[in-house]
Structure formats: structure tokens, C-alpha cells
Short mmCIF file of C-alpha atoms in Angstrom, two decimals:
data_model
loop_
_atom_site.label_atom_id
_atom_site.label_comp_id
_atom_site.label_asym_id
_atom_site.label_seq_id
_atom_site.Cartn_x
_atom_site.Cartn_y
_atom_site.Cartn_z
CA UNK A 1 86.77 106.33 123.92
CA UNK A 2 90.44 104.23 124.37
CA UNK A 3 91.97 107.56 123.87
CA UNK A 4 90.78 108.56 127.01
CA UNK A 5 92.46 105.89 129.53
CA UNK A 6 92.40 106.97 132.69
CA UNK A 7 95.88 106.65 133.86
CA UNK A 8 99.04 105.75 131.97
CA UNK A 9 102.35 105.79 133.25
CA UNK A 10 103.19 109.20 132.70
CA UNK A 11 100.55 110.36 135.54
CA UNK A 12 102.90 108.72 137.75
CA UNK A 13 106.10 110.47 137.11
CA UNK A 14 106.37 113.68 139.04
CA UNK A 15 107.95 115.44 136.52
CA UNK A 16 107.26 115.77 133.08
CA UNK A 17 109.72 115.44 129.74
CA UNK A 18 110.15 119.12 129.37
CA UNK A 19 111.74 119.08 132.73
CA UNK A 20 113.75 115.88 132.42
CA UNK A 21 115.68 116.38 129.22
CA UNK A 22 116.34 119.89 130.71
CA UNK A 23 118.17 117.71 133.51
CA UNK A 24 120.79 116.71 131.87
CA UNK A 25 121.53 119.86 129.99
CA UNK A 26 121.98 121.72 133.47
CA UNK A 27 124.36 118.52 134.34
CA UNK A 28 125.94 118.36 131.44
CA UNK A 29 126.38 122.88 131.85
CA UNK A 30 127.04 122.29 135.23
CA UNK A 31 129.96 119.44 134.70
CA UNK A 32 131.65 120.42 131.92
CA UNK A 33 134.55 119.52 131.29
CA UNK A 34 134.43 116.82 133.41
CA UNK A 35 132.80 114.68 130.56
CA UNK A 36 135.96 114.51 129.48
CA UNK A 37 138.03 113.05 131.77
CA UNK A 38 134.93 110.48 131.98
CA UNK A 39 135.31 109.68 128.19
CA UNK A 40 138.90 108.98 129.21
CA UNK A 41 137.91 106.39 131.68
CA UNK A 42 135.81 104.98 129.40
CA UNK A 43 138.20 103.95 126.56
CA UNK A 44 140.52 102.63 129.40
CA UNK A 45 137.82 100.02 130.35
CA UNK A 46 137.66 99.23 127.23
CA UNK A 47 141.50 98.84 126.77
CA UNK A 48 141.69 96.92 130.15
CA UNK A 49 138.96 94.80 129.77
CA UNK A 50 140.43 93.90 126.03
CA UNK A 51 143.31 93.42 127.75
CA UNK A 52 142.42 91.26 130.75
CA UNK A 53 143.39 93.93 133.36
CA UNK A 54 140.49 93.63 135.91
CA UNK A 55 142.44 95.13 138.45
CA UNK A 56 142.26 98.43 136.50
CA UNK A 57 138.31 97.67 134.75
CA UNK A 58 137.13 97.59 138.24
CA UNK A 59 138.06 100.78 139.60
CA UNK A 60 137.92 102.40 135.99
CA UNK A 61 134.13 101.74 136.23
CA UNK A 62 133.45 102.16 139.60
CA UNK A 63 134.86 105.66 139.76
CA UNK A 64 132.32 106.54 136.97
CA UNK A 65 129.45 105.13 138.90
CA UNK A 66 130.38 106.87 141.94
CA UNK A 67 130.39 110.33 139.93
CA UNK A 68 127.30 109.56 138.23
CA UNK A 69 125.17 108.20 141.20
CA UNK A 70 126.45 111.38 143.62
CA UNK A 71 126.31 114.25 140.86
CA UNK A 72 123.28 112.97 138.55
CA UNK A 73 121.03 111.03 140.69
CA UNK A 74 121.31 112.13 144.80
CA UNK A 75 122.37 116.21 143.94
CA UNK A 76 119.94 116.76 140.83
CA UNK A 77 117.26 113.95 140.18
CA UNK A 78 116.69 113.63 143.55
CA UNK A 79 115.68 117.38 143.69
CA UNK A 80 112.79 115.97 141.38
CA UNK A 81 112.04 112.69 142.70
CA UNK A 82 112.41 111.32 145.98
CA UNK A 83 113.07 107.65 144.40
CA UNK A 84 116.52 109.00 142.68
CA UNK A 85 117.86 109.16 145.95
CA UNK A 86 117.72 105.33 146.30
CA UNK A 87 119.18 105.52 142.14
CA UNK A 88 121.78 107.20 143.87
CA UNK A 89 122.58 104.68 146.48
CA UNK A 90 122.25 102.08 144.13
CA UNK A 91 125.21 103.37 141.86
CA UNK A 92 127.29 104.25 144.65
CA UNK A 93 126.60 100.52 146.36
CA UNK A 94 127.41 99.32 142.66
CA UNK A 95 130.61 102.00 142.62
CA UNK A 96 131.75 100.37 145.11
CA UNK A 97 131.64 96.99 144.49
CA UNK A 98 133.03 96.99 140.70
CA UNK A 99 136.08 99.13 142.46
CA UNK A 100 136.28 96.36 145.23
CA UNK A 101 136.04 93.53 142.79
CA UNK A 102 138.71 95.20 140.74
CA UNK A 103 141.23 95.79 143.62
CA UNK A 104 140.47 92.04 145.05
CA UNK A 105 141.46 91.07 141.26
CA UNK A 106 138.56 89.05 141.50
CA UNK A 107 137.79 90.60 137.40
CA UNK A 108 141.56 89.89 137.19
CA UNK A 109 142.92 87.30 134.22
CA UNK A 110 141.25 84.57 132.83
CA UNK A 111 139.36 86.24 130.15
CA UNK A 112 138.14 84.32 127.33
CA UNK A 113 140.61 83.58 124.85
CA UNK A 114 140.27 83.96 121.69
CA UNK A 115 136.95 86.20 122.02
CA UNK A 116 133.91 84.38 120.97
CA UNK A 117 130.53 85.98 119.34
CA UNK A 118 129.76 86.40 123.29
CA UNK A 119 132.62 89.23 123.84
CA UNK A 120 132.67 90.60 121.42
CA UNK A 121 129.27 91.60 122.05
CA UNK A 122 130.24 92.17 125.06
CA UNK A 123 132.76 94.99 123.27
CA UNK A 124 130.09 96.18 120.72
CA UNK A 125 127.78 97.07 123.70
CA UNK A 126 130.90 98.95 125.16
CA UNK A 127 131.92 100.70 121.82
CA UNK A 128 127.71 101.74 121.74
CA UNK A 129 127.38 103.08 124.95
CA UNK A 130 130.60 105.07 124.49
CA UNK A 131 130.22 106.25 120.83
CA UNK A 132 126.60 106.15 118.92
CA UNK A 133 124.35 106.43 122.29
CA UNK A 134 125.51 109.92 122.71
CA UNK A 135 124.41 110.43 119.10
CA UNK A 136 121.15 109.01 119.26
CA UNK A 137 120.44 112.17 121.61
CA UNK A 138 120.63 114.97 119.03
CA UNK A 139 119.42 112.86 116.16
CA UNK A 140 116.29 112.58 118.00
CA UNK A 141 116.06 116.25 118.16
CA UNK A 142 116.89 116.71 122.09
CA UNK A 143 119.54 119.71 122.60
CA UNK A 144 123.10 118.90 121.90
CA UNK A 145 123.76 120.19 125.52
CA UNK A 146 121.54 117.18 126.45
CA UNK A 147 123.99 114.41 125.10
CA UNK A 148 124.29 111.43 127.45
CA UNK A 149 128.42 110.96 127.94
CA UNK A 150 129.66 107.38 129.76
CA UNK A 151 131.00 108.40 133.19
CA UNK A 152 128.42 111.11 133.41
CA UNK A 153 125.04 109.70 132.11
CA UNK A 154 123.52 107.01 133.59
CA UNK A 155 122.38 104.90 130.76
CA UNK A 156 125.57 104.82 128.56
CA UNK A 157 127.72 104.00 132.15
CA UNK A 158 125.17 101.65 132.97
CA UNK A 159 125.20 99.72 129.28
CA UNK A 160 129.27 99.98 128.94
CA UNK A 161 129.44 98.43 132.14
CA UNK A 162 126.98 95.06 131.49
CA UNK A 163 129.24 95.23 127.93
CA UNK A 164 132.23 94.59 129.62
CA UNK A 165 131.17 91.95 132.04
CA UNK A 166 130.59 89.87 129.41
CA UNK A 167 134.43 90.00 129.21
CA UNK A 168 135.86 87.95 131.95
CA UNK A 169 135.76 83.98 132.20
CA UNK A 170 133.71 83.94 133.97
CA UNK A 171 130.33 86.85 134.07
CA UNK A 172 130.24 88.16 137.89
CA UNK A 173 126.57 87.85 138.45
CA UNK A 174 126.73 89.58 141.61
CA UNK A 175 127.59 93.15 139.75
CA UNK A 176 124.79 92.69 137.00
CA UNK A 177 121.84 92.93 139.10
CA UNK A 178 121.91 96.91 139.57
CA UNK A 179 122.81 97.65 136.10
CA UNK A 180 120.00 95.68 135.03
CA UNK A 181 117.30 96.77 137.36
CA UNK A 182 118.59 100.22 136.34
CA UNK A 183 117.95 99.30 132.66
CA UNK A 184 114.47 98.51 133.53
CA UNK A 185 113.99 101.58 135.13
CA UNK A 186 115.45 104.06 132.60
CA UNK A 187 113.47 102.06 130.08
CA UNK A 188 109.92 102.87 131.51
CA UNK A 189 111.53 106.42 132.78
CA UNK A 190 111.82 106.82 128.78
CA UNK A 191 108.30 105.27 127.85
CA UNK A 192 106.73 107.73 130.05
CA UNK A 193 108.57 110.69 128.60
CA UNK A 194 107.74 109.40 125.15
CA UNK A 195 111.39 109.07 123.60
CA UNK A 196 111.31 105.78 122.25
CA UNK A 197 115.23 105.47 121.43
CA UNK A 198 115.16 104.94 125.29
CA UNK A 199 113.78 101.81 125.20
CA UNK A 200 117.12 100.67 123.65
CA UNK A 201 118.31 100.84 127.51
CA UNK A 202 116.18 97.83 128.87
CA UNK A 203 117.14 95.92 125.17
CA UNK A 204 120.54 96.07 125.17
CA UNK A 205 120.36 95.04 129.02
CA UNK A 206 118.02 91.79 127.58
CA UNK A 207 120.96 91.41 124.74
CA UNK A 208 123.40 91.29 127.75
CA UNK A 209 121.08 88.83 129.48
CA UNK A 210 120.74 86.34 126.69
CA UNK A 211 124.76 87.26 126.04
CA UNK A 212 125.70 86.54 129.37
CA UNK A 213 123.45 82.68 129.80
CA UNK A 214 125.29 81.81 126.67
CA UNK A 215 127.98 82.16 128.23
CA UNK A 216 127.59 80.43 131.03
CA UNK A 217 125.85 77.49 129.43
CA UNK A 218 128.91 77.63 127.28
CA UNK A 219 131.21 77.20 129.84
CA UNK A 220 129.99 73.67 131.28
CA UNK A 221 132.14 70.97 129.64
CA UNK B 1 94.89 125.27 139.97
CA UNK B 2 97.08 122.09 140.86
CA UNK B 3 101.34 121.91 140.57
CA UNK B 4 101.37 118.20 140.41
CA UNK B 5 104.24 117.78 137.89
CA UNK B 6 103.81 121.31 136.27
CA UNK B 7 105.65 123.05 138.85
CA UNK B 8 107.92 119.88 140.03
CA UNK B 9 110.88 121.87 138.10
CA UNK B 10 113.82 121.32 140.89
CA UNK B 11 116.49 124.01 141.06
CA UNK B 12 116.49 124.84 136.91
CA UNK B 13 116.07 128.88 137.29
CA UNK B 14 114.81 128.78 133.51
CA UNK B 15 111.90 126.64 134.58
CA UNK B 16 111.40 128.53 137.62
CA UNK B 17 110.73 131.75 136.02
CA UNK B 18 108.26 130.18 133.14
CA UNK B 19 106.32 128.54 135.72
CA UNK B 20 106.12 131.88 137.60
CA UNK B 21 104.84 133.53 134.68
CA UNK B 22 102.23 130.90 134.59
CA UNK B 23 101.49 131.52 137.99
CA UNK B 24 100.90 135.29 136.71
CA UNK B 25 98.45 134.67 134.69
CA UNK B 26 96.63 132.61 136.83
CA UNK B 27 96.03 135.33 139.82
CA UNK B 28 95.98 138.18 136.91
CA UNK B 29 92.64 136.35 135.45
CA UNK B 30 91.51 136.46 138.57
CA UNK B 31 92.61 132.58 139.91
CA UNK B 32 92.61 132.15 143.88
CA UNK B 33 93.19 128.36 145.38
CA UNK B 34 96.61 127.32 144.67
CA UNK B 35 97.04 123.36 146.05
CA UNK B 36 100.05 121.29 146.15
CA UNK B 37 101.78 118.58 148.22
CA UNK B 38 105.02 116.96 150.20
CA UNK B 39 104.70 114.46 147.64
CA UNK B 40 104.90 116.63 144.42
CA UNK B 41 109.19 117.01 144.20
CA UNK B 42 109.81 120.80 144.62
CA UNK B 43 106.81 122.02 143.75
CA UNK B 44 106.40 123.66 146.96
CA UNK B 45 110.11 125.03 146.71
CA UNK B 46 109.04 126.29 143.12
CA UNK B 47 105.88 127.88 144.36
CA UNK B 48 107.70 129.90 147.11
CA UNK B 49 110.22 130.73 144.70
CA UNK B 50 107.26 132.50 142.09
CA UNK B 51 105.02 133.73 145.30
CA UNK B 52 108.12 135.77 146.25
CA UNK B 53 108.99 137.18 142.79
CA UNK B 54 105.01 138.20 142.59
CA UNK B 55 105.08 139.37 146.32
CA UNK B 56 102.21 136.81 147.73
CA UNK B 57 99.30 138.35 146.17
CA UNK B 58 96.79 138.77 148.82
CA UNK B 59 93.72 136.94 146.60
CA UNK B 60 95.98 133.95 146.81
CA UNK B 61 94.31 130.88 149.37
CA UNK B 62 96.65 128.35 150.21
CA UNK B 63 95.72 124.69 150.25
CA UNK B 64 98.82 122.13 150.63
CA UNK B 65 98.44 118.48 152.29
CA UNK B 66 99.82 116.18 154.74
CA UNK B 67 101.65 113.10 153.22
CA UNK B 68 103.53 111.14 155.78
CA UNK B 69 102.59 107.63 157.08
CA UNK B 70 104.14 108.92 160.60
CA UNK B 71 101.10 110.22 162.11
CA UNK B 72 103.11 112.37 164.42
CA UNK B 73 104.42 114.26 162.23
CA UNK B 74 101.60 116.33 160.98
CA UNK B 75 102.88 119.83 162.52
CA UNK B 76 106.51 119.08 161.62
CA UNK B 77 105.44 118.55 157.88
CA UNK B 78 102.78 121.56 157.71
CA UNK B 79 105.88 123.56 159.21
CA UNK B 80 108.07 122.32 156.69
CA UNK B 81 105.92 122.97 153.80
CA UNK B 82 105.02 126.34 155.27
CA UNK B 83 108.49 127.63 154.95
CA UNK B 84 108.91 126.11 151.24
CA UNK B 85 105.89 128.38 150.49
CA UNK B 86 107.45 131.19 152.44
CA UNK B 87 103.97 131.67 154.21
CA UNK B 88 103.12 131.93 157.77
CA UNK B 89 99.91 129.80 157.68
CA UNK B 90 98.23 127.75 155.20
CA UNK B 91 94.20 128.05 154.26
CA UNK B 92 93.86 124.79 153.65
CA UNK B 93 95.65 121.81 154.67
CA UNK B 94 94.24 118.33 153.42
CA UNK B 95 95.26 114.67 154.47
CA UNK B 96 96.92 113.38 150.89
CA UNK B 97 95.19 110.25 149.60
CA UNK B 98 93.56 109.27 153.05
CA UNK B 99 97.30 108.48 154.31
CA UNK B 100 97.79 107.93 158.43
CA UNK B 101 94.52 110.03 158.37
CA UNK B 102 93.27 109.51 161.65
CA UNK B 103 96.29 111.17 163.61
CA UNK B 104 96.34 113.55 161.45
CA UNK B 105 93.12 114.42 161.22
CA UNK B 106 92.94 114.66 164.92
CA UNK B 107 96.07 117.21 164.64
CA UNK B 108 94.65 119.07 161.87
CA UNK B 109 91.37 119.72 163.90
CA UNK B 110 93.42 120.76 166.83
CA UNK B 111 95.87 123.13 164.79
CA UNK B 112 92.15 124.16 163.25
CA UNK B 113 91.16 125.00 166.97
CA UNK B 114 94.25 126.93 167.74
CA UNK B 115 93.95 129.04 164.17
CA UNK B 116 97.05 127.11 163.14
CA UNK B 117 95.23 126.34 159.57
CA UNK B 118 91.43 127.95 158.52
CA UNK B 119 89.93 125.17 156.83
CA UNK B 120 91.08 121.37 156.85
CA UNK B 121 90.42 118.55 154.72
CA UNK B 122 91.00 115.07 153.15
CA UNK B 123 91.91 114.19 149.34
CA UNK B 124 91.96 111.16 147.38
CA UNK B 125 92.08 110.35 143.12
CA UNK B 126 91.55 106.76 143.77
CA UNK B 127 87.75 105.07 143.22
CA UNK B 128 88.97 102.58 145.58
CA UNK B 129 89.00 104.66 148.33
CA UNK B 130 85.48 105.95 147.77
CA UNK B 131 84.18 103.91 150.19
CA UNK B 132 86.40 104.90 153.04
CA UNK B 133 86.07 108.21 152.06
CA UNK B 134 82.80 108.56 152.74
CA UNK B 135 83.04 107.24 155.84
CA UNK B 136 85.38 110.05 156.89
CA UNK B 137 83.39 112.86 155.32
CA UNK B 138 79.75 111.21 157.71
CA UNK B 139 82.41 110.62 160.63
CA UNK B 140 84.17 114.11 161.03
CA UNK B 141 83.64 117.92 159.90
CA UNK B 142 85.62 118.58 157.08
CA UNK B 143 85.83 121.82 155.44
CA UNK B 144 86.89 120.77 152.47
CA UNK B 145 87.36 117.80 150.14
CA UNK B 146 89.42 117.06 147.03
CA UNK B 147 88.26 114.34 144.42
CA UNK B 148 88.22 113.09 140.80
CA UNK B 149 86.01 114.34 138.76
CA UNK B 150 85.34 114.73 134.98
CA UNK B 151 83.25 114.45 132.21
CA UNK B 152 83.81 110.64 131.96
CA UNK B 153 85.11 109.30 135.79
CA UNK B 154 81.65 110.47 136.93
CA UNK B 155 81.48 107.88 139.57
CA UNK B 156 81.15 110.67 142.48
CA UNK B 157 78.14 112.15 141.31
CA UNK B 158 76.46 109.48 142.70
CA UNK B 159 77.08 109.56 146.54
CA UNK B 160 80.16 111.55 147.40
CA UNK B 161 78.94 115.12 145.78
CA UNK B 162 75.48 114.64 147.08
CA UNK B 163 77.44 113.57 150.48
CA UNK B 164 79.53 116.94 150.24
CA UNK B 165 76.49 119.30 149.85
CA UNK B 166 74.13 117.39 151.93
CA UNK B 167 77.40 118.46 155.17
CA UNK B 168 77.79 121.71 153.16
CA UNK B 169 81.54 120.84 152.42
CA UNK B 170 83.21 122.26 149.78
CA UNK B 171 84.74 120.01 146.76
CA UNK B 172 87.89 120.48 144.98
CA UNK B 173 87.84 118.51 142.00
CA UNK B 174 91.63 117.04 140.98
CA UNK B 175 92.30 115.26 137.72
CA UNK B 176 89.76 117.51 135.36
CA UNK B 177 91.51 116.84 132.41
CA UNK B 178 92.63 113.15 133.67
CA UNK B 179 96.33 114.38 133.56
CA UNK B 180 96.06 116.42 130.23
CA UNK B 181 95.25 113.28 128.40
CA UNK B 182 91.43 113.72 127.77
CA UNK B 183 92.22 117.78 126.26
CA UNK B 184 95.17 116.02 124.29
CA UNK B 185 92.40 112.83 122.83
CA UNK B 186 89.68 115.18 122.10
CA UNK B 187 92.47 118.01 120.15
CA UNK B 188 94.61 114.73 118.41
CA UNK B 189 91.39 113.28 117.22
CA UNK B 190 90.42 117.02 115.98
CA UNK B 191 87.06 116.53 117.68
CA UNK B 192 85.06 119.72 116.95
CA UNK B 193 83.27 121.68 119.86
CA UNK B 194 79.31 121.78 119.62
CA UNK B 195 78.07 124.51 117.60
CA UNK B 196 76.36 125.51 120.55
CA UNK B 197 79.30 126.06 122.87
CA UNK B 198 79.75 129.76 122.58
CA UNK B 199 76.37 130.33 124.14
CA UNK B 200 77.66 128.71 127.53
CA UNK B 201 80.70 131.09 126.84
CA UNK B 202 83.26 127.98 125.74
CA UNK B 203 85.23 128.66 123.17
CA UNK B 204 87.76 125.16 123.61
CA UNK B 205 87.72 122.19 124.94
CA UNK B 206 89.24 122.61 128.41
CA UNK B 207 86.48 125.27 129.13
CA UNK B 208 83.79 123.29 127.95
CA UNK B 209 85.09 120.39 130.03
CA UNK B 210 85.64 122.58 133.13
CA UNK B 211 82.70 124.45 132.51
CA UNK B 212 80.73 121.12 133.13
CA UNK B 213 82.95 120.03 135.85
CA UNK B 214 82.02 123.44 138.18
CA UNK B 215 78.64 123.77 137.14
CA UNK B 216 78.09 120.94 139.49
CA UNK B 217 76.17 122.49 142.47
CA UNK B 218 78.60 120.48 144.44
CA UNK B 219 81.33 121.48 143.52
CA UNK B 220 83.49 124.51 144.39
CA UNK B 221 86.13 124.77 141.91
CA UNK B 222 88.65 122.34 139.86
CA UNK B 223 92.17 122.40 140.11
CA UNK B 224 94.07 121.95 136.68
CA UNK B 225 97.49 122.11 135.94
CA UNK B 226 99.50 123.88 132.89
CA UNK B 227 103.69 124.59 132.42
CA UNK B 228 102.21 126.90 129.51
CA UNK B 229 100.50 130.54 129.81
CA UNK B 230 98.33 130.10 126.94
CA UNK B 231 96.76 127.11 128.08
CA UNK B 232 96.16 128.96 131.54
CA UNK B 233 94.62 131.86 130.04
CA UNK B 234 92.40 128.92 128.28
CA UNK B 235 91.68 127.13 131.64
CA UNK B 236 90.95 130.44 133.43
CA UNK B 237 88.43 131.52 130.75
CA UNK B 238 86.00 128.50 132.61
CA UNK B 239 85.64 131.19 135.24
CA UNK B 240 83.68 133.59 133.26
CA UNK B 241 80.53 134.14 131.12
CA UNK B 242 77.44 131.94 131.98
CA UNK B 243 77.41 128.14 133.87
CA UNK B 244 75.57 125.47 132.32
CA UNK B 245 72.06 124.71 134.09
CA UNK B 246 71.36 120.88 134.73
CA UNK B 247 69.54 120.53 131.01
CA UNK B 248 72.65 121.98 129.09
CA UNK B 249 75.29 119.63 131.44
CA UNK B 250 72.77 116.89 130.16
CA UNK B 251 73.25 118.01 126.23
CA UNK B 252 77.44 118.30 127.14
CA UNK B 253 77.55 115.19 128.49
CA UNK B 254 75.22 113.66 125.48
CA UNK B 255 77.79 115.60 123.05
CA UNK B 256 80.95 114.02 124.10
CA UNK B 257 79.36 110.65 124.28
CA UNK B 258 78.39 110.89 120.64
CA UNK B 259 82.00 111.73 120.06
#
């Protein structure tokens, strides 16, 4: 009788898929057109981090974290579960800190030159989150209102942002460990809802992982 | 029936009004015990939202819990889920999953004494806690107490239901359909009913498996849970026609093993 297991992860989500996809079509109702000034900060992370300009990456992406953890996770998920409120925190907290880092040009200069397979992974992950995530949301036959936009999603901010770390010299460990425990999160948040082109959130944040020791083990004379 | 989940819908007035229709057709086939919890989201927000549009039917009982680890704050949290439900007192008020339940047992009984609550209780959905839990039903007088049960976690049948009728408490049983996923196995796997279904008046699976889940002399009613009318009107027709004796809850239970 396996098909009768007693619990599986669903029975601990207190709200079922119906009721989360429907989430982010009333965000994405209740935002528009803010989605698109959130694109707009998305291509210039991607410009500044090309660029080297840390000073501008940092607040770029912290803005979009601050949005997404106040207007996604602590006034509508958290209406659902009590644990987005601590989601919601933890984007601000991380809002915060890539702003902070950015102003402090601590993401400032250096950057790898000329890009190795390591950026530009780092950029593929960026041009993903920004362009064929979104995508993957009506293909799988969610509503188009339910499209996941960087700077107003959580999962493509979340993946732009570990994309782009992988930019500077040096990666700033200190500002990976939210995104990724996000990643982990989302990724069983997905399982349990049973849409499986979710689980690309907690791979791509393993692709940044192995990405970003490379890195660093490339970096020791 | 339950609102774990099903009614956990937040603000989204789309949701709101579906789950009020289901709601509907629960008290219009004659459903009474509603239960939910501080833990379940806004269920309770979404219940007061559907008991207003269908002006608080008056064959509605009440049960909600208490689910803080604060053991002073039993009163504060009834209060609190009170106004969600936009009703003045609850029926039933149950200590969720055996948490802090000493002080607020000891609250509940006083609030009991004071005809703050009718009927009190304790709930759990965990076999681990068995043990404890029967300690609390021989220890104190409970009205009322919520547990798993189901055609295959059959585990209580063996001291806890006996328990429960032996103190004349009444038993809510939680988890009928283990979450949905038993209804969904047996329909995915196109398992057929037994022919001789219809004569206990089950015409699908979820009555069958309620059908054998109330016919327990123990028990006083199950709680499922449904975002979907249909599957309520299903659920609800457990309530009629005839109840298994003990020799046809032996031939169900010998059915779905042979499954």
C-alpha cells in the first residue's frame, strides 16, 4: 500500500497549490506596473556588474530585495504562513546588506578580467533569472498573470542575485547565505506544490555553489 | 469538517467566496461541527468571512483550539480567535497537539466553569503522543477529544477509543482521508468499490472510508476537509443511509486490504 504514506511534505504546508500560484497573480494584479521598473533594475545589475560598478550592483539589488521581502513575503505570504514573515526579514536583512556592501564599495572594482567559464556563468544565471524563468511559468500551464518578474518574485531576484556574485574578484560569502537558504526553501515550497520546474531554484543555487568554490580554489596562486 | 489548508486562503476574495460556497453545502446537507485552529493561516479569518455572508447558521457548533506555548495566554488567544470567527463564544475549544496543555487546560476548565466555552478538549495527529494522551484523557474530564483515525492508522482502536467510551468522551477523528492522499491512491490506482457497497449506502470511496471511520461506537464524527463542493456533497453523503455493524466494518476493512 506505498501509495498510501502517511505524511508527505505537502501535509505540512498550510496552504495548498491552488492557493499559492493564485499568490502571485493577486501580486503580480496588485503591483502592476511596478514589474517594470523592477525589470529595469534588473538589466542595470547586469550592466553594472559587467561593468565592475559595485557601487551601483549593490543598491540595484538590494532595492529589489527590499520590495520583494516587504510586498511578497511580510504583506501577502505571511497572510498564509506565519514562517513568511521571517522570509520577509530575511530579504530585507539581505536588502540591506547588498545596498550596504554596494555603498561601502566593498563589490566595487576588481572584477575578474577577462571573464572566465566561472562569470560568465555567473551572467548566464543572471540573463535566466531575468529572461526564460519568467517563461517557464506559462509554459508549465500556470496563468500568465502568475509570471515570476526579477525585482518582484522571489526566486528569479533570488537566482540573479547568486548570478552576479559570481562577478566580483573576489565572491562575498557573507551575502550568499540567504539567497541560498532561500533556494532551499522555494525548492521544497515547489516539491510540495508539485511543480517540478521549481526545483530548478535549489539547482541553479548548487550550480552557483560549485561556480562559486571554483572560484575560490581558483584564486590561490 | 476540518479547514486545515482548505480554507487557509489569506485575503484572495475569489477564494473566499468558493470556500464559502463549500461551506454551503456543508450546513445545507445537514453538516454541524466546524473545527479549526491559531495555527491554520487565516482560516479562522476565512471562516468569519463565509459565517457572515451565510448569517451564522444556528446548526453550526464551533470547535477551534488553543495553540500557544505561553500558557497564559489561553483567554487572550480564545478571544482572538473568537473575533476572527465573528462569534461570541466557542462550543468547543481543544488544546492543539497537547501544546502548554496543563495551563491551559486548567484555564479551559475554569472558562468551562464560568460558561466561557460548553465543552473543552485536547487534540493530537501524532502516534507519539498516544501515550501522553492517554494520560490526560484518565487524569482530567474532557468533553471531547480529536485523533487520527482511518482505515489503515488504526492504532487507536486499541486503547484510546475504548479509553474515550469507557469516560463517555466524545471523539473527533482528524486526518480521515490522511490529507486527501489515501481518496487520491485508491481513485489514481482506479481501485473499484466492493460490489457490495451500495447496500451500506456508499456509493465512492470517501463514504465508504468515512462510513467505516464513524461507525466506530467510539467515535462521534470525522472532520474532513475539501476546497471543492462536489467532493463535499460526496463527504456529506457518509451521514446518511445505514452504518456498518461490526461484521460489515470487518468485510471493509478485509476489502481494502485485498486491494
Amino acid at each position: 500500500m506505498g501509495e498510501f504514506d502517511s505524511y508527505s511534505l505537502i501535509d505540512f504546508m498550510p496552504m495548498g497549490p491552488e492557493v499559492y500560484f493564485r499568490l502571485f497573480v493577486r501580486h503580480n494584479q496588485a503591483l502592476w506596473p511596478a514589474q517594470i521598473p523592477g525589470l529595469i533594475l534588473g538589466l542595470v545589475a547586469l550592466w553594472s556588474a559587467w561593468r565592475g560598478r559595485g557601487r551601483i550592483l549593490g543598491p540595484a539589488l538590494g532595492i529589489c530585495w527590499l520590495w520583494v521581502g516587504y510586498t511578497f513575503h511580510l504583506k501577502l505570504f505571511a497572510e498564509l504562513n506565519w514562517a513568511a514573515s521571517y522570509a520577509g526579514w530575511g530579504f530585507v536583512l539581505q536588502g540591506l546588506l547588498l545596498a550596504g556592501w554596494g555603498f561601502a564599495g566593498r563589490l566595487d572594482g576588481e572584477f575578474h578580467r577577462p571573464l572566465g567559464a566561472v562569470e560568465y556563468t555567473g551572467l548566464g544565471l543572471g540573463v535566466f533569472a531575468l529572461v526564460a524563468y519568467p517563461l517557464l511559468i506559462p509554459l508549465s500551464g500556470r496563468a500568465w498573470w502568475a509570471v515570476e518578474l526579477f525585482g518582484t518574485a522571489p526566486d528569479p531576484t533570488v537566482i540573479l542575485t547568486l548570478g552576479l556574485l559570481l562577478l566580483p574578484a573576489r565572491v562575498p560569502w557573507s551575502l550568499t547565505v540567504i539567497p541560498i537558504l532561500w533556494c532551499a526553501l522555494s525548492g521544497a515550497v515547489w516539491w510540495a506544490m508539485s511543480w517540478m520546474p521549481g526545483l530548478l531554484v535549489p539547482a541553479l543555487a548548487l550550480l552557483f555553489l560549485v561556480a562559486a568554490i571554483k572560484k575560490g580554489a581558483d584564486s590561490f596562486p | 469538517m476540518g479547514t486545515w489548508r482548505t480554507f487557509n486562503v489569506g485575503s484572495d476574495r475569489l477564494l473566499r467566496d468558493d470556500r464559502t460556497r463549500v461551506l454551503e453545502a456543508f450546513f445545507r446537507n445537514g453538516g454541524q461541527m466546524v473545527d479549526s485552529s491559531p495555527m491554520y493561516g487565516s482560516s479562522q479569518d476565512v471562516l468569519g468571512y463565509a459565517l457572515n455572508k451565510l448569517g451564522h447558521p444556528e446548526q453550526l457548533f464551533s470547535a477551534d483550539k488553543v495553540w500557544t506555548w505561553d500558557g497564559d495566554e489561553t483567554r487572550e488567544q480564545a478571544a482572538n480567535s473568537a473575533t476572527k470567527w465573528n462569534t461570541e463564544r466557542f462550543d468547543l475549544l481543544q488544546v492543539h497537539n497537547l501544546v502548554s496543555w496543563e495551563p491551559h487546560l486548567e484555564t479551559l476548565e475554569a472558562m468551562k466553569a464560568a460558561g466561557k466555552v460548553r465543552y473543552l478538549g485536547i487534540t493530537t495527529s501524532h502516534e507519539r503522543r498516544h501515550q501522553e494522551f492517554e494520560r490526560v484523557i484518565r487524569t482530567h474530564e474532557l468533553d471531547f477529544v480529536q485523533l487520527t483515525y482511518n482505515i489503515i492508522d488504526r492504532q487507536v482502536e486499541e486503547r484510546l477509543l475504548p479509553l474515550a467510551r469507557e469516560k463517555g468522551v466524545a471523539v473527533i477523528v482528524n486526518r480521515p482521508f490522511r490529507g486527501g492522499g489515501l481518496v487520491k491512491g485508491l481513485q489514481r490506482a482506479n481501485r473499484p468499490l466492493p460490489g457490495w457497497a451500495g447496500e451500506i449506502g456508499c456509493h465512492n470511496w470517501p463514504q465508504f472510508l468515512l462510513k467505516f471511520i464513524v461507525s466506530h461506537p467510539a467515535v462521534t464524527c470525522a472532520i474532513p476537509a475539501t476546497t471543492r463542493v462536489e467532493h463535499m456533497q460526496e463527504n456529506m453523503g457518509a451521514a446518511y443511509g445505514e452504518l456498518p455493524d461490526e461484521g460489515t466494518r470487518r468485510r471493509m476493512l478485509a476489502y481494502f486490504r485485498s486491494l
